[in-house]
Every structure is written in C-alpha cells, then in structure tokens.
PDB file of C-alpha atoms in Angstrom:
ATOM      1  CA  ASN A   3     -14.648 -17.308  -7.677  1.00 46.00           C
ATOM      2  CA  LEU A   4     -13.692 -16.868 -11.319  1.00 56.00           C
ATOM      3  CA  ASP A   5     -15.214 -14.119 -13.430  1.00 64.00           C
ATOM      4  CA  ALA A   6     -13.784 -15.238 -16.748  1.00 66.00           C
ATOM      5  CA  THR A   7     -15.022 -16.370 -20.092  1.00 73.00           C
ATOM      6  CA  LEU A   8     -14.348 -19.818 -21.464  1.00 71.00           C
ATOM      7  CA  GLU A   9     -11.017 -20.477 -23.175  1.00 70.00           C
ATOM      8  CA  GLN A  10      -9.461 -17.425 -21.518  1.00 72.00           C
ATOM      9  CA  LEU A  11      -5.982 -17.910 -20.093  1.00 73.00           C
ATOM     10  CA  GLN A  12      -5.731 -17.194 -16.367  1.00 74.00           C
ATOM     11  CA  LYS A  13      -2.568 -16.459 -14.403  1.00 73.00           C
ATOM     12  CA  LEU A  14      -2.714 -17.901 -10.885  1.00 71.00           C
ATOM     13  CA  LYS A  15      -1.351 -15.909  -7.960  1.00 67.00           C
ATOM     14  CA  ASN A  16      -0.536 -17.662  -4.694  1.00 62.00           C
ATOM     15  CA  GLU A  17      -1.640 -15.914  -1.557  1.00 56.00           C
ATOM     16  CA  LYS A  18      -0.305 -16.575   1.932  1.00 51.00           C
ATOM     17  CA  GLN A  19      -3.692 -17.785   3.142  1.00 41.00           C
ATOM     18  CA  GLY A  20      -3.560 -20.645   0.640  1.00 45.00           C
ATOM     19  CA  GLU A  21      -6.282 -19.161  -1.537  1.00 44.00           C
ATOM     20  CA  ASN A  22      -5.558 -18.895  -5.253  1.00 46.00           C
ATOM     21  CA  GLN A  23      -6.536 -15.687  -6.988  1.00 50.00           C
ATOM     22  CA  THR A  24      -6.582 -15.282 -10.734  1.00 50.00           C
ATOM     23  CA  GLU A  25      -5.805 -12.521 -13.178  1.00 52.00           C
ATOM     24  CA  SER A  26      -6.755 -12.509 -16.866  1.00 50.00           C
ATOM     25  CA  ILE A  27      -3.935 -12.205 -19.368  1.00 51.00           C
ATOM     26  CA  PRO A  28      -3.936 -12.065 -23.173  1.00 50.00           C
ATOM     27  CA  ALA A  29      -3.588 -15.415 -24.916  1.00 47.00           C
ATOM     28  CA  GLU A  30      -0.389 -14.540 -26.804  1.00 49.00           C
ATOM     29  CA  SER A  31       1.379 -12.877 -23.887  1.00 51.00           C
ATOM     30  CA  ASN A  32       3.772 -14.816 -21.692  1.00 51.00           C
ATOM     31  CA  GLY A  33       3.819 -12.135 -19.009  1.00 52.00           C
ATOM     32  CA  THR A  34       7.465 -11.159 -19.311  1.00 53.00           C
ATOM     33  CA  SER A  35       8.804  -7.950 -20.764  1.00 52.00           C
ATOM     34  CA  VAL A  36      12.484  -8.874 -20.966  1.00 54.00           C
ATOM     35  CA  THR A  37      14.062  -8.107 -24.315  1.00 56.00           C
ATOM     36  CA  THR A  38      16.297 -10.726 -25.855  1.00 50.00           C
ATOM     37  CA  THR A  39      19.578  -9.858 -27.497  1.00 51.00           C
ATOM     38  CA  THR A  40      22.081 -11.879 -29.428  1.00 43.00           C
ATOM     39  CA  GLY A  41      25.721 -12.182 -28.457  1.00 42.00           C
ATOM     40  CA  ALA A  42      27.081 -10.380 -31.501  1.00 44.00           C
ATOM     41  CA  SER A  43      30.623 -10.035 -30.170  1.00 46.00           C
ATOM     42  CA  LEU A  44      31.027 -13.799 -29.941  1.00 46.00           C
ATOM     43  CA  SER A  45      30.121 -16.463 -32.441  1.00 54.00           C
ATOM     44  CA  ASN A  46      26.430 -17.186 -32.832  1.00 66.00           C
ATOM     45  CA  ASP A  47      26.374 -20.303 -30.658  1.00 77.00           C
ATOM     46  CA  ASN A  48      26.645 -21.354 -27.030  1.00 78.00           C
ATOM     47  CA  ARG A  49      29.949 -23.230 -27.166  1.00 79.00           C
ATOM     48  CA  HIS A  50      31.720 -20.782 -24.872  1.00 78.00           C
ATOM     49  CA  LEU A  51      29.168 -21.153 -22.038  1.00 79.00           C
ATOM     50  CA  ASN A  52      30.240 -23.236 -19.061  1.00 74.00           C
ATOM     51  CA  ASP A  53      27.507 -25.125 -17.227  1.00 74.00           C
ATOM     52  CA  SER A  54      28.916 -24.966 -13.714  1.00 75.00           C
ATOM     53  CA  ASN A  55      25.909 -23.431 -11.860  1.00 76.00           C
ATOM     54  CA  THR A  56      27.911 -20.305 -11.065  1.00 80.00           C
ATOM     55  CA  SER A  57      26.326 -17.940 -13.593  1.00 83.00           C
ATOM     56  CA  GLN A  58      23.248 -17.239 -11.426  1.00 85.00           C
ATOM     57  CA  THR A  59      23.938 -15.045  -8.398  1.00 86.00           C
ATOM     58  CA  LEU A  60      20.448 -15.405  -6.883  1.00 87.00           C
ATOM     59  CA  ASN A  61      20.212 -18.338  -4.506  1.00 88.00           C
ATOM     60  CA  GLN A  62      17.219 -20.497  -3.600  1.00 89.00           C
ATOM     61  CA  ASP A  63      16.592 -18.704  -0.298  1.00 92.00           C
ATOM     62  CA  THR A  64      16.245 -15.359  -2.074  1.00 91.00           C
ATOM     63  CA  LEU A  65      13.778 -16.833  -4.559  1.00 90.00           C
ATOM     64  CA  LEU A  66      11.730 -18.398  -1.759  1.00 90.00           C
ATOM     65  CA  SER A  67      11.606 -15.115   0.136  1.00 92.00           C
ATOM     66  CA  MET A  68      10.468 -13.337  -3.044  1.00 91.00           C
ATOM     67  CA  ARG A  69       7.689 -15.895  -3.508  1.00 88.00           C
ATOM     68  CA  GLU A  70       6.600 -15.611   0.133  1.00 89.00           C
ATOM     69  CA  SER A  71       6.415 -11.830  -0.142  1.00 90.00           C
ATOM     70  CA  ASN A  72       4.043 -12.248  -3.142  1.00 86.00           C
ATOM     71  CA  VAL A  73       6.367 -10.793  -5.773  1.00 87.00           C
ATOM     72  CA  SER A  74       4.882 -11.353  -9.225  1.00 87.00           C
ATOM     73  CA  GLY A  75       6.310 -14.018 -11.503  1.00 88.00           C
ATOM     74  CA  ALA A  76       7.370 -11.440 -14.100  1.00 89.00           C
ATOM     75  CA  GLU A  77       9.451  -9.597 -11.491  1.00 92.00           C
ATOM     76  CA  ILE A  78      11.083 -12.851 -10.371  1.00 92.00           C
ATOM     77  CA  ILE A  79      11.981 -13.683 -13.974  1.00 92.00           C
ATOM     78  CA  SER A  80      13.412 -10.217 -14.616  1.00 92.00           C
ATOM     79  CA  ASN A  81      15.516 -10.563 -11.438  1.00 92.00           C
ATOM     80  CA  LEU A  82      16.747 -13.967 -12.611  1.00 92.00           C
ATOM     81  CA  VAL A  83      17.711 -12.506 -15.986  1.00 92.00           C
ATOM     82  CA  SER A  84      19.451  -9.471 -14.499  1.00 92.00           C
ATOM     83  CA  ASN A  85      21.423 -11.650 -12.055  1.00 90.00           C
ATOM     84  CA  SER A  86      22.497 -14.146 -14.706  1.00 89.00           C
ATOM     85  CA  SER A  87      26.001 -13.530 -16.006  1.00 85.00           C
ATOM     86  CA  THR A  88      25.491 -15.597 -19.169  1.00 86.00           C
ATOM     87  CA  PHE A  89      21.988 -14.606 -20.315  1.00 88.00           C
ATOM     88  CA  HIS A  90      23.096 -11.820 -22.663  1.00 86.00           C
ATOM     89  CA  THR A  91      25.778 -13.981 -24.277  1.00 87.00           C
ATOM     90  CA  LYS A  92      23.331 -16.730 -25.246  1.00 88.00           C
ATOM     91  CA  THR A  93      21.710 -16.989 -28.651  1.00 90.00           C
ATOM     92  CA  SER A  94      18.239 -15.512 -29.081  1.00 90.00           C
ATOM     93  CA  PHE A  95      16.758 -19.020 -29.289  1.00 92.00           C
ATOM     94  CA  SER A  96      18.399 -19.974 -25.976  1.00 90.00           C
ATOM     95  CA  GLN A  97      17.184 -16.750 -24.373  1.00 92.00           C
ATOM     96  CA  LYS A  98      13.598 -17.409 -25.454  1.00 93.00           C
ATOM     97  CA  LYS A  99      13.881 -21.006 -24.240  1.00 94.00           C
ATOM     98  CA  TYR A 100      15.207 -19.804 -20.863  1.00 92.00           C
ATOM     99  CA  LEU A 101      12.369 -17.276 -20.514  1.00 94.00           C
ATOM    100  CA  THR A 102       9.786 -19.917 -21.450  1.00 93.00           C
ATOM    101  CA  ARG A 103      11.118 -22.371 -18.865  1.00 94.00           C
ATOM    102  CA  LYS A 104      11.223 -19.751 -16.132  1.00 92.00           C
ATOM    103  CA  SER A 105       7.724 -18.470 -16.933  1.00 91.00           C
ATOM    104  CA  GLN A 106       6.369 -22.028 -16.744  1.00 89.00           C
ATOM    105  CA  LYS A 107       7.989 -22.420 -13.342  1.00 90.00           C
ATOM    106  CA  HIS A 108       7.284 -19.027 -11.777  1.00 89.00           C
ATOM    107  CA  GLN A 109       4.020 -18.028 -13.512  1.00 86.00           C
ATOM    108  CA  PRO A 110       1.470 -20.832 -13.121  1.00 83.00           C
ATOM    109  CA  ARG A 111      -1.498 -20.582 -15.484  1.00 83.00           C
ATOM    110  CA  CYS A 112      -4.735 -22.345 -16.200  1.00 83.00           C
ATOM    111  CA  ARG A 113      -7.312 -22.265 -18.969  1.00 82.00           C
ATOM    112  CA  ILE A 114     -11.011 -22.537 -18.222  1.00 84.00           C
ATOM    113  CA  ILE A 115     -12.700 -24.895 -20.669  1.00 86.00           C
ATOM    114  CA  ARG A 116     -16.291 -25.956 -21.140  1.00 87.00           C
ATOM    115  CA  CYS A 117     -17.225 -28.994 -19.090  1.00 89.00           C
ATOM    116  CA  THR A 118     -18.225 -31.719 -21.553  1.00 91.00           C
ATOM    117  CA  PRO A 119     -18.198 -35.496 -21.129  1.00 88.00           C
ATOM    118  CA  ALA A 120     -15.168 -35.687 -23.411  1.00 87.00           C
ATOM    119  CA  SER A 121     -13.201 -33.101 -21.420  1.00 88.00           C
ATOM    120  CA  VAL A 122     -14.102 -34.769 -18.109  1.00 88.00           C
ATOM    121  CA  THR A 123     -13.017 -38.218 -19.306  1.00 85.00           C
ATOM    122  CA  SER A 124      -9.771 -36.901 -20.771  1.00 86.00           C
ATOM    123  CA  ALA A 125      -8.997 -35.083 -17.504  1.00 88.00           C
ATOM    124  CA  LEU A 126      -9.762 -38.200 -15.469  1.00 88.00           C
ATOM    125  CA  TYR A 127      -7.681 -40.309 -17.850  1.00 88.00           C
ATOM    126  CA  LEU A 128      -4.709 -37.971 -17.446  1.00 89.00           C
ATOM    127  CA  LYS A 129      -5.091 -37.888 -13.669  1.00 89.00           C
ATOM    128  CA  ASP A 130      -5.619 -41.592 -12.971  1.00 88.00           C
ATOM    129  CA  SER A 131      -6.020 -43.909 -15.949  1.00 84.00           C
ATOM    130  CA  ARG A 132      -6.376 -46.995 -13.737  1.00 85.00           C
ATOM    131  CA  ARG A 133      -9.551 -45.595 -12.211  1.00 83.00           C
ATOM    132  CA  LEU A 134     -11.117 -45.582 -15.694  1.00 79.00           C
ATOM    133  CA  MET A 135      -9.605 -49.017 -16.377  1.00 81.00           C
ATOM    134  CA  ASN A 136      -7.668 -47.481 -19.296  1.00 74.00           C
ATOM    135  CA  LEU A 137     -10.858 -46.721 -21.203  1.00 74.00           C
ATOM    136  CA  ARG A 138     -10.892 -43.748 -23.502  1.00 70.00           C
ATOM    137  CA  GLU A 139     -13.690 -41.755 -25.059  1.00 55.00           C
TER     138      GLU A 139
END
C-alpha cells in the first residue's frame, strides 16, 4: 500500500515479516547526515592508504544483527564511518564516493513512475530481453 505521488523517491524498509514498508524522502537527499572532511595534515590524495581490509572494525555479523534488528540505513552508514580508521584521511571525493556506495547498499530505494506502454516494455526488456525477442519500443 503506497500513498505516494508519481516520481517521488521512496526509501524501502525491510520488516521481519517480509513485508516492505516505504517512507518518502526528498529527491536530493541521500539520507545520510555524515559530514565529510579532507585530510589536511597529509597530502591531498589517497596514496598513503593501505587496502588490507583492516581499516573497518565492524564485522559482517554485527552488520547482519543491525539489519535484523531493523536499524535504519543511515544509522548503519554512520556506524560504518565511525568505525573506519581511514575515512577521515581520505579526500572529500573519496568520502562522498564511499557514502554513495554504502547508501546504495544499505538504503534501498525505488521511484514510482507512471505505467505507460513504453515504461512497461523497457522494464520487461531490462528484466528478460529474450522474452521480448530483443524487440524494443
């Protein structure tokens, strides 16, 4: 049951019963309120960062338990940022990229669009192009 207008961005929330509930969010917002900073003490690049998967202190089990207890995606992202030892030393571009990736993973969204023949065929083409025999609009 969606009480939303067309072209409005919806943030999906998973419930334990398997039922998806939605919440309206502004179109320009990405749902996170983490401020990005630049590593001014070091040079303005990421050369000093070591990609050894040891900078994040949260493990997968903790993230799964947070998801099962219905913690919001924004809270999960802020916990990931606060438990990352290298987030504040990254460049502002890398910080924004990290936040974008994590919001895409932990904050699923959908947009309700008007059902037209063109939108139906493009959705079917993206889902299974062989069913349409590779025909386009």
